[in-house]
Short mmCIF file of C-alpha atoms in Angstrom, two decimals:
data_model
loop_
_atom_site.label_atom_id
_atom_site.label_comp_id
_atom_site.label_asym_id
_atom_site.label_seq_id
_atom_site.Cartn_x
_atom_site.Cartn_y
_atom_site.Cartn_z
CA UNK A 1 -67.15 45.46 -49.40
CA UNK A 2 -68.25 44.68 -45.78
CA UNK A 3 -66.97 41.55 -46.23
CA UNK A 4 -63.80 42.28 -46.58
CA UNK A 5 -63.15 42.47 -43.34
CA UNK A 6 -65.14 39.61 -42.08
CA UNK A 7 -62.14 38.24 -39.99
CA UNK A 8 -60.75 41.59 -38.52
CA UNK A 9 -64.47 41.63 -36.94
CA UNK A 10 -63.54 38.57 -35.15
CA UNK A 11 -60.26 39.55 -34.21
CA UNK A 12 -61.46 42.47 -32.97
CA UNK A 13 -64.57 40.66 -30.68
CA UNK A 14 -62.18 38.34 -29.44
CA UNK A 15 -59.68 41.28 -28.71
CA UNK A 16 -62.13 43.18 -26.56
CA UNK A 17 -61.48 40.93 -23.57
CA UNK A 18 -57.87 41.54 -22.32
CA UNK A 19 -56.38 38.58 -20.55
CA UNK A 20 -54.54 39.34 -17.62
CA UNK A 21 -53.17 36.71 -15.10
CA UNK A 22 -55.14 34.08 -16.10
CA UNK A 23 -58.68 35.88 -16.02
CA UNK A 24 -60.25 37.96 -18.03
CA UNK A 25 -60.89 41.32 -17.27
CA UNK A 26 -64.58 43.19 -17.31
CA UNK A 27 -64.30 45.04 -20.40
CA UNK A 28 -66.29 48.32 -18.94
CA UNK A 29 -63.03 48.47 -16.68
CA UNK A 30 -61.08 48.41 -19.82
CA UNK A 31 -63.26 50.99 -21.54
CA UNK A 32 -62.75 53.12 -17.86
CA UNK A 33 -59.37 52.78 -17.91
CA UNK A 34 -58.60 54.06 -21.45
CA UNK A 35 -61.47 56.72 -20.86
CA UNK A 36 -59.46 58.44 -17.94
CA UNK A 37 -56.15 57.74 -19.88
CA UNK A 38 -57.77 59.48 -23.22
CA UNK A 39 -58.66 62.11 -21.10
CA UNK A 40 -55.83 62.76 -18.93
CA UNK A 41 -53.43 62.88 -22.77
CA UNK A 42 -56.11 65.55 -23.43
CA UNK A 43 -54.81 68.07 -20.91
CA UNK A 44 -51.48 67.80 -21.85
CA UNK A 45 -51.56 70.93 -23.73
CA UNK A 46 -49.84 74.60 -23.79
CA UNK A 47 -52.42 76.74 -21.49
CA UNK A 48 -52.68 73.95 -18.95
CA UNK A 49 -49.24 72.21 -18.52
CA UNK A 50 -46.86 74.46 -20.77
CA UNK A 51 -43.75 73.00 -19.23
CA UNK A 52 -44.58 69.56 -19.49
CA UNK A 53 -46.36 69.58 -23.14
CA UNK A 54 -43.01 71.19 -24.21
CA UNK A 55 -41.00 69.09 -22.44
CA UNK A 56 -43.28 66.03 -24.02
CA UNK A 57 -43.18 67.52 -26.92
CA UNK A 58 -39.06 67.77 -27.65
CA UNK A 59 -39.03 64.10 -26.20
CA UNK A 60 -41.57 63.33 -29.39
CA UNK A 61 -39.14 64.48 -31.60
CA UNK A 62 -35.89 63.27 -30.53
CA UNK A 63 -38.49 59.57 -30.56
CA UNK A 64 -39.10 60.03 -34.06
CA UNK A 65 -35.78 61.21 -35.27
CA UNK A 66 -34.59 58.29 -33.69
CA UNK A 67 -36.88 55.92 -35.53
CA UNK A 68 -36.55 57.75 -38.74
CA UNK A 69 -32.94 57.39 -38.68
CA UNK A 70 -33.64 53.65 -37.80
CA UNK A 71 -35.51 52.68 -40.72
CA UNK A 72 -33.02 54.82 -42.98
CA UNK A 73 -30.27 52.95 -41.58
CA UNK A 74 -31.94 49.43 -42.64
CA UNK A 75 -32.54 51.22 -46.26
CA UNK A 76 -29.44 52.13 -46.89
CA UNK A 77 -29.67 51.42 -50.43
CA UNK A 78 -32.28 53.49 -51.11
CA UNK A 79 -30.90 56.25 -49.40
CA UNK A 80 -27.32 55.99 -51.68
CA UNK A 81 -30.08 56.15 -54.81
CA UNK A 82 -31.67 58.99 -53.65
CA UNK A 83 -28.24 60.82 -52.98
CA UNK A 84 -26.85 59.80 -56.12
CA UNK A 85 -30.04 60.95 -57.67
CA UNK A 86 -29.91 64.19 -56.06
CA UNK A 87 -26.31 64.63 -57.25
CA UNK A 88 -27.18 64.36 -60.69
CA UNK A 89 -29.65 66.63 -60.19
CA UNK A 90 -27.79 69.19 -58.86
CA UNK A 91 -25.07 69.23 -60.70
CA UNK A 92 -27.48 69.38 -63.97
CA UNK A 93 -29.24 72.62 -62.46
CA UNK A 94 -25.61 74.39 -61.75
CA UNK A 95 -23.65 73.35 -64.82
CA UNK A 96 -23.91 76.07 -67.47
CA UNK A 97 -24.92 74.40 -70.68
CA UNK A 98 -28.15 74.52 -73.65
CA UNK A 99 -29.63 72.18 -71.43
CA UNK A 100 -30.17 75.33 -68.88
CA UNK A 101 -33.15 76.35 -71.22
CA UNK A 102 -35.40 72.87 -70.59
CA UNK A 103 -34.16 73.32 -66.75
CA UNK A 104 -35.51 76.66 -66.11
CA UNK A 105 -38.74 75.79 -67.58
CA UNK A 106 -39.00 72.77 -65.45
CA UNK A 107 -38.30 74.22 -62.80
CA UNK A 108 -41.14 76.97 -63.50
CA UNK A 109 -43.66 74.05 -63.52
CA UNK A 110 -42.59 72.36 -60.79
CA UNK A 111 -43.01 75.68 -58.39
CA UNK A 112 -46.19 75.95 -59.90
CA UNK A 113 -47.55 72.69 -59.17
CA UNK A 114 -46.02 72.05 -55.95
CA UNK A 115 -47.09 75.44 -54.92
CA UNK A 116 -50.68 75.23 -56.12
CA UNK A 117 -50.89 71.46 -54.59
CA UNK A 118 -49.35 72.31 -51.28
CA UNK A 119 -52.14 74.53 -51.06
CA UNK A 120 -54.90 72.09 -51.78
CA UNK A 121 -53.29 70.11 -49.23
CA UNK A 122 -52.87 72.87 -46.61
CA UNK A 123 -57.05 73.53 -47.42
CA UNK A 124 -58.06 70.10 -46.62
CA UNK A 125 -56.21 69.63 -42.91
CA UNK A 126 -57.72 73.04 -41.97
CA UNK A 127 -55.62 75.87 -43.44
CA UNK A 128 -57.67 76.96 -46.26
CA UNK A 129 -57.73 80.58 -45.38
CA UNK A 130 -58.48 82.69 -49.19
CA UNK A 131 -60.48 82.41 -51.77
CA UNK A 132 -57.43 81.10 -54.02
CA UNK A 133 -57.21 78.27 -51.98
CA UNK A 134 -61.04 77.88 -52.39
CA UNK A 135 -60.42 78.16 -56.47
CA UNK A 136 -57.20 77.60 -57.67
CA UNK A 137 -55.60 75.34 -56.12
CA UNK A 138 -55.31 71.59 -57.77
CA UNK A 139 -57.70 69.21 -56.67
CA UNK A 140 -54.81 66.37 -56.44
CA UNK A 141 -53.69 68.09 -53.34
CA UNK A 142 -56.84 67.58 -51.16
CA UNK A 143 -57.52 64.33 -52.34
CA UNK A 144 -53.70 63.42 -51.05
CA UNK A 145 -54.66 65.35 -47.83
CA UNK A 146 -57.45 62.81 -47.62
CA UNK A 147 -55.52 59.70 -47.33
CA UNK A 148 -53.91 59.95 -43.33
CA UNK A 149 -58.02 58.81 -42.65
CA UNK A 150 -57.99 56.30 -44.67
CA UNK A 151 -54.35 54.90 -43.99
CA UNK A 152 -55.06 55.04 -39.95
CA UNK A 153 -58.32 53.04 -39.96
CA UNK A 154 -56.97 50.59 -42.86
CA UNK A 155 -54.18 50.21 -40.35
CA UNK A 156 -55.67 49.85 -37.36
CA UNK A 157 -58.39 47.05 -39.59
CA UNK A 158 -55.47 44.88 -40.66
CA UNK A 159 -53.40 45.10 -37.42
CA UNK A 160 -56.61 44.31 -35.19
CA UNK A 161 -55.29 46.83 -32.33
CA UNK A 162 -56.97 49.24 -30.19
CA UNK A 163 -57.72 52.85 -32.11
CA UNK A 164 -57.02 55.89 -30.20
CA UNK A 165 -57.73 58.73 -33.40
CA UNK A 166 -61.11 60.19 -31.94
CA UNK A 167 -62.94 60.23 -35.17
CA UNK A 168 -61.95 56.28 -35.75
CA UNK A 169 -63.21 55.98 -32.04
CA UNK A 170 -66.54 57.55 -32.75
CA UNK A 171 -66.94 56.11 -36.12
CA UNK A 172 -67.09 52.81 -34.61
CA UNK A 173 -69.37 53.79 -31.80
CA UNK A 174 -71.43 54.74 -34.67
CA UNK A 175 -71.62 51.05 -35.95
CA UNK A 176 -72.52 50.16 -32.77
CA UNK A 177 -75.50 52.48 -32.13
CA UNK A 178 -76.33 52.09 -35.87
CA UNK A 179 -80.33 51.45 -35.12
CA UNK A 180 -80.26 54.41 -32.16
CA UNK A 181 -79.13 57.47 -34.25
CA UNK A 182 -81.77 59.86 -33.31
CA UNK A 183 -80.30 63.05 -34.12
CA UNK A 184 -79.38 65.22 -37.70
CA UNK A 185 -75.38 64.94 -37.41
CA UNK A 186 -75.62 61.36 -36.54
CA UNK A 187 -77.97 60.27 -39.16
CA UNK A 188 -75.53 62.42 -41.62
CA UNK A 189 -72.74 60.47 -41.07
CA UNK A 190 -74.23 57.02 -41.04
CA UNK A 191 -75.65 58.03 -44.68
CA UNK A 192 -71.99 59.03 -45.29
CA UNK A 193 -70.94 55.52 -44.35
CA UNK A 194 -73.98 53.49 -45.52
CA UNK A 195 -73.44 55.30 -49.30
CA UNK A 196 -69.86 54.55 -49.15
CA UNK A 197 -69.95 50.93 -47.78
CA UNK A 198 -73.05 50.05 -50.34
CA UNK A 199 -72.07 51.75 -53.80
CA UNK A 200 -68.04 51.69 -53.15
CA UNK A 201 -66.87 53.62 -56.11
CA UNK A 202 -68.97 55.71 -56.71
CA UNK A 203 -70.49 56.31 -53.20
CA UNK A 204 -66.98 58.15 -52.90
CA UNK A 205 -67.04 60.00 -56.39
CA UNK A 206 -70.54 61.38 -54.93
CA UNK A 207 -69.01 62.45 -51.66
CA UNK A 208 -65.98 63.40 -52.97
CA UNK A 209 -67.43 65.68 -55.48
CA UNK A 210 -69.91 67.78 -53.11
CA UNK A 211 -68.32 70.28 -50.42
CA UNK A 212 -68.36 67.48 -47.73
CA UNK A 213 -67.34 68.66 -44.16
CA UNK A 214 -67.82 64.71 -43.42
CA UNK A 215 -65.41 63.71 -45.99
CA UNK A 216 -63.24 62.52 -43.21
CA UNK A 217 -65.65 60.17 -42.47
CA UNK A 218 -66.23 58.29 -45.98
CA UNK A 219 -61.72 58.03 -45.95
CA UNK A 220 -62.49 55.91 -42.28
CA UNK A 221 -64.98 54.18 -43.66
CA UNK A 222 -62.90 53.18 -46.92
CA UNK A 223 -60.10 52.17 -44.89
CA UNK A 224 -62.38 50.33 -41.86
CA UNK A 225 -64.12 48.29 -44.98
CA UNK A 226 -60.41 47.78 -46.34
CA UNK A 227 -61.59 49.54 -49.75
CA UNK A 228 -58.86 49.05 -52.34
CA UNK A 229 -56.50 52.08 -52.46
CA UNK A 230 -56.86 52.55 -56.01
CA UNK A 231 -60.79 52.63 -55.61
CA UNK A 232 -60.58 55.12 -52.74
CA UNK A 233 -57.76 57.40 -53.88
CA UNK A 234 -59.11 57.67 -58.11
CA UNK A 235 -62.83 58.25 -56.86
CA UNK A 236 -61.28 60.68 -54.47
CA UNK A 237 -59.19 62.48 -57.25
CA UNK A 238 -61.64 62.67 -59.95
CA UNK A 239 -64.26 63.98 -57.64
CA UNK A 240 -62.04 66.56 -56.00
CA UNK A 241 -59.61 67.67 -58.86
CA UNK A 242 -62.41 67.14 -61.87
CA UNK A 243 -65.94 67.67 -60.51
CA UNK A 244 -65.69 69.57 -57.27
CA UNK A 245 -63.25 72.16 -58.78
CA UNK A 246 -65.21 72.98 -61.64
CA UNK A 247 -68.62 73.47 -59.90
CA UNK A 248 -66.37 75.78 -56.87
CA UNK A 249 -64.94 77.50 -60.23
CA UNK A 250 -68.87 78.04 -61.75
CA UNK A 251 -69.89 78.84 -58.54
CA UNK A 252 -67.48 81.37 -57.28
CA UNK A 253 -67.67 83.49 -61.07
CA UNK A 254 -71.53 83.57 -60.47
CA UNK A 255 -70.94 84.81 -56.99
CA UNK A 256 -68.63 87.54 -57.79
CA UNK A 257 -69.71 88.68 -61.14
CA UNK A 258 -69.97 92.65 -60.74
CA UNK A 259 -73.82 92.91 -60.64
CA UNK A 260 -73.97 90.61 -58.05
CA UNK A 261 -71.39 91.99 -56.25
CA UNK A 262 -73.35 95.49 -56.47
CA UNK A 263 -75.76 93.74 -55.25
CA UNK A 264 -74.29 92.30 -52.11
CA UNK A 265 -72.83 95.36 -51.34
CA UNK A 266 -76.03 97.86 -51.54
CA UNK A 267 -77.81 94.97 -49.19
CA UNK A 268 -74.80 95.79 -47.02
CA UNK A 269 -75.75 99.44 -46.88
CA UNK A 270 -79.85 99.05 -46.55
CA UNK A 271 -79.06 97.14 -43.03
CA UNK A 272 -80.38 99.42 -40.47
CA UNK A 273 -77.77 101.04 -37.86
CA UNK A 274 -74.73 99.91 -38.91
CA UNK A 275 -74.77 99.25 -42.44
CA UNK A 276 -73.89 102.47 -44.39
CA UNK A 277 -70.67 102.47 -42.05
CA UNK A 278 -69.98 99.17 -43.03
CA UNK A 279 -70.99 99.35 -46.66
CA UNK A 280 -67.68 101.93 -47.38
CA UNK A 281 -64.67 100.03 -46.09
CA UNK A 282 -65.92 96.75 -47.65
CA UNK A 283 -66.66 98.08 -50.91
CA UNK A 284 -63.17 99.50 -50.41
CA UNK A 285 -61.80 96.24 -49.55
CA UNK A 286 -63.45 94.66 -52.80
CA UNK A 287 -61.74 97.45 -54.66
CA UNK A 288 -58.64 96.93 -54.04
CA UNK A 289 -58.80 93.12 -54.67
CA UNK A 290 -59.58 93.79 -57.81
CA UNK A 291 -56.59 96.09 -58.32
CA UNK A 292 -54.49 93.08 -57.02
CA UNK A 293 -55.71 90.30 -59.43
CA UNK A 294 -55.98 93.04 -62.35
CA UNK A 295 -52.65 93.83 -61.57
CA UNK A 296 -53.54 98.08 -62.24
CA UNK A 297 -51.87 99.34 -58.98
CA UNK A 298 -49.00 101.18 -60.05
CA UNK A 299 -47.40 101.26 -56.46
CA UNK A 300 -46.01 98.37 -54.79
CA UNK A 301 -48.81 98.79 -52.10
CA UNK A 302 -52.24 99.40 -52.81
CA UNK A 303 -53.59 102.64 -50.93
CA UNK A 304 -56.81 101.19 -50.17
CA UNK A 305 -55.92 99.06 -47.72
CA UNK A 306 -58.76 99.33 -44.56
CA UNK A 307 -59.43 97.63 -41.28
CA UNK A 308 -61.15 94.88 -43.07
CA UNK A 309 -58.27 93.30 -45.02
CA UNK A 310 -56.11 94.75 -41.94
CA UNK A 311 -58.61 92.17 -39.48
CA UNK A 312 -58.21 89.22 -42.55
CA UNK A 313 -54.20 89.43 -42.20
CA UNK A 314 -54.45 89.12 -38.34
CA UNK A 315 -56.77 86.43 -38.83
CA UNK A 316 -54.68 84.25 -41.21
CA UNK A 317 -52.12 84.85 -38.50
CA UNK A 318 -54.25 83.70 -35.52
CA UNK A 319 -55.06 80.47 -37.83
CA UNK A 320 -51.28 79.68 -38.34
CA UNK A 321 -50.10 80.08 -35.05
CA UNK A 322 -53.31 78.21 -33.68
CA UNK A 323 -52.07 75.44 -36.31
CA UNK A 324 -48.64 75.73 -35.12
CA UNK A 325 -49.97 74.88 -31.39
CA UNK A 326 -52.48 72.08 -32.23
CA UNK A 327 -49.23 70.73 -33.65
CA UNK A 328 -47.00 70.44 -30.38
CA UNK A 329 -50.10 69.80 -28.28
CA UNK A 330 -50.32 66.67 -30.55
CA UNK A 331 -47.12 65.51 -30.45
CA UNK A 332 -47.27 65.98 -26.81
CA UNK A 333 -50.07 63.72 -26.48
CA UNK A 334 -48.76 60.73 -28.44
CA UNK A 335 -45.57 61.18 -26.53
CA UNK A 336 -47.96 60.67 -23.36
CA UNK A 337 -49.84 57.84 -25.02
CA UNK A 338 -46.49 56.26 -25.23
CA UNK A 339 -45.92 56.62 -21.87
CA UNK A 340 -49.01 55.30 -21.28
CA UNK A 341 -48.52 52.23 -23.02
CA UNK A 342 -45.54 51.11 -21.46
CA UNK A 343 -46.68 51.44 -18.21
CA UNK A 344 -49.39 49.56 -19.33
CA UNK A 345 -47.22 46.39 -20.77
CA UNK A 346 -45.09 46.36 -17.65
CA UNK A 347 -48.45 45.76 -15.83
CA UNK A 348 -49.20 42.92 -17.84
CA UNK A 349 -45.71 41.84 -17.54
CA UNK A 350 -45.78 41.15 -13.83
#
């Protein structure tokens, strides 16, 4: 597998020297340069420059409707087949008929699925925020959420140019400090990588199948090492939607069995100070979860709700709307970075 990319190595070496008017330039001035450009695209965000990360950020858009609508325009045959297919569609969904029967049940799965895997893709880019995310949801959606890692660094392999994702950046610092790694974090992702680089398949099922906060890390090394989709993507399926799901389902019924949960909650109340007062509202909170999923609340809103599911609402909030703003700040950036790299082609230009 490390072969693979044999050539992109040299590409890459030969890369690191930029030429510019006939001499080469000192690569730590390179390495300077993008340094203070990296960090100057990291204060373009809402509670330092509003005005301009908004204004960068509507310019972002209007780039990639633009480009969108390009590459549309040069498909337009695809596009007529997708209308035409939609047409059909609709038309079968509104036109009253026996086939209504098959279409209503289709429909039923479909909202099912797509609901359950949006969900499973929502939990693995950070918006996992309840435990039916943590159970329910299909495993097919957070292996999909796993492949933007993979396609960037493949990507970036096969085109030879200059990364600017911060987790490609320090995943190939990594290779080049491989023999320094002193600390615990360090050491955990190089095993990450050397598992993944040495076994292939099944260095992926493994991580895949484990709750792996450096999962992320074994899709950039798939894609750096130019891993085979297929390889990456079933080892990534079968160890998320097969293996991983079934121990978090094993798991999370030993966890919450009642006894257990008894348990839990009179260690709750034995904590000195503060835990009978804490001991109530969350055993009233676990109450009325269990009214929810056993559907035996008669009214349309449980009584017991209490500060603690009150706090978990504004929470899921806070997440969202942080979401929502890591979103703009983003797109603010790579409009920036844009910027950027015009400015730096005109240089070279001259």
């Amino acid at each position: 597998m490390a072969e693979n990319g044999k050539n992109c190595d040299q590409r890459r070496v030969a890369m690191n020297k930029e030429h510019h008017n006939g001499n080469f330039t000192d690569p730590s001035s390179v390495n300077e340069k993008k340094r203070r450009e990296r960090e100057e695209r990291q204060n373009i965000v809402l509670w330092r420059q509003p005005l301009i990360t908004l204004q960068y950020f509507s310019l972002e858009i209007l780039v990639i409707l633009k480009e969108w609508t390009s590459k549309l325009w040069h498909r337009q045959s695809i596009v007529v087949s997708f209308l035409l297919l939609l047409a059909v569609l609709i038309a079968t969904y509104y036109v009253e008929g026996v086939h209504q029967q098959y279409v209503q049940r289709i429909e039923k799965q479909f909202l099912l699925y797509a609901y359950w895997i949006g969900l499973g893709i929502l939990s693995s880019v950070g918006l996992g925020t309840g435990l039916h995310t943590f159970l329910l949801y299909l495993g097919i959606g957070t292996a999909i959420g796993e492949l933007p890692p993979y396609f960037m660094a493949r990507a970036t392999r096969l085109s030879g140019a200059e990364p600017d994702d911060e987790e490609y950046q320090e995943f190939e610092e990594m290779l080049e400090h491989v023999e320094s790694a002193q600390d615990f974090a360090s050491r955990a992702k190089l095993a990450v990588q050397k598992l993944v680089q040495k076994v292939g398949f099944f260095g992926i099922l493994a991580c895949a199948s484990i709750p792996n906060p450096l999962f992320d890390l074994a899709g950039i090394t798939c894609g750096h090492f130019l891993v085979p989709f297929w390889t990456f993507f079933g080892a990534t399926l079968i160890g998320k939607a097969i293996i991983k799901m079934h121990i978090q389902k094993i798991f999370v019924i030993i966890t919450f069995s009642k006894h257990i949960v008894e348990q839990m909650v009179a260690f709750i109340g034995a904590v000195p100070g503060i835990g009978p007062s804490l001991q109530k509202p969350f055993q009233e909170y676990l109450e009325a979860q269990r009214q929810k999923l056993h559907h035996k609340s008669e009214m349309g809103t449980p009584q017991g709700e209490n500060w603690l599911s009150w706090m978990f609402e504004k929470l899921v909030v806070v997440m969202v709307c942080y979401f929502i703003l890591s979103i703009i700040n983003s797109m603010a950036q790579s409009y920036a970075k844009r910027i950027q790299q015009r400015l730096n082609s005109e240089e070279k230009t001259k």
